[in-house]
Each structure stands twice: as structure tokens, then as C-alpha cells.
Amino acid sequence: MVTARAATKGLSTTDLEQIRDTLGAGRKPKVLFTESAGQIAGQIGQVVGLTDPELSDEWVVVRFGRDELPFSPIDLMIAPKAAPNRRSSTVPTPREESPVPAPAATVSKVSTVGSPAPAEPPTAATASQEEAAPPADTTADTTPEPPKKATKAAPVKKAAKPKAPPSLTVTLAYAEGEWTVAANQGSKALAKPYLIKPAEALKMVSMLDVPGVHEAVEEIVSAARAEAEQQAERLRTELAEIEARLAELSEAE
């Protein structure tokens, strides 16, 4: 029986909920491949699992033959229930063979007075020929030949999508007058927070086209520069006072 190609319909939200409940009960529901599935349209598979639909459009895992491949809900639909097998009702019941007895060989004699003589019993040779002759077969073989099965197309394997690498996060932070940089890939720490110079932080932010960020970093660097200049001026004043006192002590000797 040649499988009809399924029209593109796809699984509805109700169908997906039904499949999820069936999987939760420990059963594997059957689905029919639609036209969008390609060469295997019209074939039957079993759903073995559901993945996260936010990660990929193909998140319904179907077992087809020995393969378990992901498909999109548009590639599948709920398999229709199988129709009852009516093939046995189309095959005629063979008639019982009824043996036809072979005609008995009789030998008649003509009486001399014109009346028929009684038939003589068959001889041993005649009886053995009758037993050896098989009864004629009056029945004809009317059983129809079974229909030839259509050759199924080989399942087409879909190319597996490459797995995306974990996300990479680089953090530039400013706290308590110090700039730090850290890097993480997924849950793995690639670089722990380490100190960098304010000029390097300003250079990193200057490469980003984000309104307000560059101004904020430049304001922090300017404030740190002003504070450093004040400290330097204070140190210079203290140094001048110390040098003057040292000169006075030198003159007193």
C-alpha cells in the first residue's frame, strides 16, 4: 500500500500539549511527516522528546527508523488512526472439493434371444485402474495475487546544527578609585578582576559607540586627575617647606 503524501498542516498548540502529556505518561506518540519535511512526507515516526523551542525552531525530536532527529512543528502532524484491515473480506472462500467418481467399466453381453444379459463384475485389472485414477479437480484457484508493496524511500538525515559556544562576558568596573577588568565564558572565569590604568579604561570605552558611557568614564578620569594634581601640589608645598628648613639648619652650623 503506497502511503499518501501528507498536506502541510503542522502541529497546533493543542497537539503539542497532547504530545507533552503522552510523553509524561511514558508513551511515544506517533506523528505523520508533512510536505515541509521533504522526501519523507507521508511517513510515520514516533516523538521521543521535546527540547527548548527558544533555542531552535526544530525542537520536536522524532525517531524515524534508527535515527532520532529534531523537526519543526510545521514538519509534523498527529498520525491518523489506522483503518481496519479489510483484505480478508475480498478473498473468496475456496469451495470444497467434491470427488467425482470415475465411471464403472461394465461389460454387457447380448443374449441370443434379444434380452440384455446381467453385467459382469469388473475384473481386478479394471478395479486397480479405477483406484489409481485421481478424481478430476473441478475447482479453479481464484485467490487473487497480493498487491506488491511499494518501495519506501530511504530516510533523509538532516544535517545537525553546530552547537553555539557559551556566551562571553567582559566586565569593566570602577570602584573605590580603581579600574578593574574581568572576563567570563558561560560559568567559567577566564580572567579574574585585575587592575588597569585610568587611561586604559578610557581607551576601552572610547571604542564603544554608547551615548553617555564615554562621558561618564571621562568625568571619573578627570576627577581622579584633579585629585592627583591637588595631592601633587600639596606634596610640592610640603617638600618646599622641608627644603627651606633644611637650608636654615645648614646655615646654623
PDB file of N, CA and C in Angstrom, residues 172 179 181 196-208 213-222 225:
ATOM      1  N   LEU A 172      34.089  45.809  32.668  1.00  0.00           N
ATOM      2  CA  LEU A 172      34.951  46.922  33.048  1.00  0.00           C
ATOM      3  C   LEU A 172      34.269  47.647  34.206  1.00  0.00           C
ATOM      4  N   TRP A 179      40.169  50.986  38.622  1.00  0.00           N
ATOM      5  CA  TRP A 179      39.520  50.372  37.464  1.00  0.00           C
ATOM      6  C   TRP A 179      39.953  48.912  37.381  1.00  0.00           C
ATOM      7  N   VAL A 181      39.181  44.936  35.234  1.00  0.00           N
ATOM      8  CA  VAL A 181      38.611  44.216  34.078  1.00  0.00           C
ATOM      9  C   VAL A 181      38.528  42.744  34.434  1.00  0.00           C
ATOM     10  N   ILE A 196      43.681  48.035  36.083  1.00  0.00           N
ATOM     11  CA  ILE A 196      44.200  48.676  34.878  1.00  0.00           C
ATOM     12  C   ILE A 196      44.300  50.175  35.143  1.00  0.00           C
ATOM     13  N   LYS A 197      45.044  50.867  34.303  1.00  0.00           N
ATOM     14  CA  LYS A 197      45.210  52.306  34.451  1.00  0.00           C
ATOM     15  C   LYS A 197      43.968  53.048  33.960  1.00  0.00           C
ATOM     16  N   PRO A 198      43.687  54.230  34.513  1.00  0.00           N
ATOM     17  CA  PRO A 198      42.515  55.005  34.052  1.00  0.00           C
ATOM     18  C   PRO A 198      42.580  55.324  32.568  1.00  0.00           C
ATOM     19  N   ALA A 199      43.805  55.565  32.034  1.00  0.00           N
ATOM     20  CA  ALA A 199      43.924  55.858  30.605  1.00  0.00           C
ATOM     21  C   ALA A 199      43.495  54.658  29.767  1.00  0.00           C
ATOM     22  N   GLU A 200      43.830  53.436  30.236  1.00  0.00           N
ATOM     23  CA  GLU A 200      43.423  52.230  29.504  1.00  0.00           C
ATOM     24  C   GLU A 200      41.909  52.058  29.543  1.00  0.00           C
ATOM     25  N   ALA A 201      41.299  52.370  30.682  1.00  0.00           N
ATOM     26  CA  ALA A 201      39.838  52.280  30.777  1.00  0.00           C
ATOM     27  C   ALA A 201      39.177  53.254  29.825  1.00  0.00           C
ATOM     28  N   LEU A 202      39.723  54.502  29.763  1.00  0.00           N
ATOM     29  CA  LEU A 202      39.156  55.495  28.861  1.00  0.00           C
ATOM     30  C   LEU A 202      39.331  55.076  27.408  1.00  0.00           C
ATOM     31  N   LYS A 203      40.440  54.412  27.101  1.00  0.00           N
ATOM     32  CA  LYS A 203      40.684  53.949  25.739  1.00  0.00           C
ATOM     33  C   LYS A 203      39.707  52.837  25.346  1.00  0.00           C
ATOM     34  N   MET A 204      39.435  51.938  26.292  1.00  0.00           N
ATOM     35  CA  MET A 204      38.479  50.852  26.021  1.00  0.00           C
ATOM     36  C   MET A 204      37.086  51.404  25.748  1.00  0.00           C
ATOM     37  N   VAL A 205      36.669  52.371  26.574  1.00  0.00           N
ATOM     38  CA  VAL A 205      35.314  52.901  26.424  1.00  0.00           C
ATOM     39  C   VAL A 205      35.190  53.749  25.172  1.00  0.00           C
ATOM     40  N   SER A 206      36.301  54.357  24.732  1.00  0.00           N
ATOM     41  CA  SER A 206      36.248  55.202  23.540  1.00  0.00           C
ATOM     42  C   SER A 206      35.923  54.397  22.282  1.00  0.00           C
ATOM     43  N   MET A 207      36.155  53.094  22.316  1.00  0.00           N
ATOM     44  CA  MET A 207      35.833  52.242  21.160  1.00  0.00           C
ATOM     45  C   MET A 207      34.355  51.876  21.110  1.00  0.00           C
ATOM     46  N   LEU A 208      33.600  52.151  22.159  1.00  0.00           N
ATOM     47  CA  LEU A 208      32.167  51.836  22.206  1.00  0.00           C
ATOM     48  C   LEU A 208      31.359  53.047  21.790  1.00  0.00           C
ATOM     49  N   VAL A 213      28.185  56.767  28.052  1.00  0.00           N
ATOM     50  CA  VAL A 213      29.186  55.947  28.739  1.00  0.00           C
ATOM     51  C   VAL A 213      30.552  56.612  28.686  1.00  0.00           C
ATOM     52  N   HIS A 214      30.946  57.073  27.476  1.00  0.00           N
ATOM     53  CA  HIS A 214      32.260  57.708  27.337  1.00  0.00           C
ATOM     54  C   HIS A 214      32.352  58.956  28.216  1.00  0.00           C
ATOM     55  N   GLU A 215      31.272  59.763  28.271  1.00  0.00           N
ATOM     56  CA  GLU A 215      31.284  60.964  29.095  1.00  0.00           C
ATOM     57  C   GLU A 215      31.417  60.631  30.573  1.00  0.00           C
ATOM     58  N   ALA A 216      30.732  59.541  31.001  1.00  0.00           N
ATOM     59  CA  ALA A 216      30.802  59.158  32.411  1.00  0.00           C
ATOM     60  C   ALA A 216      32.211  58.736  32.795  1.00  0.00           C
ATOM     61  N   VAL A 217      32.857  57.946  31.917  1.00  0.00           N
ATOM     62  CA  VAL A 217      34.222  57.500  32.209  1.00  0.00           C
ATOM     63  C   VAL A 217      35.183  58.690  32.191  1.00  0.00           C
ATOM     64  N   GLU A 218      35.008  59.582  31.233  1.00  0.00           N
ATOM     65  CA  GLU A 218      35.893  60.749  31.149  1.00  0.00           C
ATOM     66  C   GLU A 218      35.731  61.643  32.383  1.00  0.00           C
ATOM     67  N   GLU A 219      34.521  61.742  32.897  1.00  0.00           N
ATOM     68  CA  GLU A 219      34.284  62.544  34.105  1.00  0.00           C
ATOM     69  C   GLU A 219      34.992  61.923  35.308  1.00  0.00           C
ATOM     70  N   ILE A 220      34.943  60.581  35.393  1.00  0.00           N
ATOM     71  CA  ILE A 220      35.631  59.908  36.501  1.00  0.00           C
ATOM     72  C   ILE A 220      37.133  60.107  36.398  1.00  0.00           C
ATOM     73  N   VAL A 221      37.686  59.989  35.172  1.00  0.00           N
ATOM     74  CA  VAL A 221      39.127  60.163  34.976  1.00  0.00           C
ATOM     75  C   VAL A 221      39.535  61.615  35.281  1.00  0.00           C
ATOM     76  N   SER A 222      38.697  62.582  34.871  1.00  0.00           N
ATOM     77  CA  SER A 222      39.011  63.993  35.128  1.00  0.00           C
ATOM     78  C   SER A 222      39.029  64.273  36.628  1.00  0.00           C
ATOM     79  N   ARG A 225      42.133  62.898  38.022  1.00  0.00           N
ATOM     80  CA  ARG A 225      43.279  63.726  37.650  1.00  0.00           C
ATOM     81  C   ARG A 225      43.357  64.961  38.528  1.00  0.00           C
TER      82      ARG A 225
END
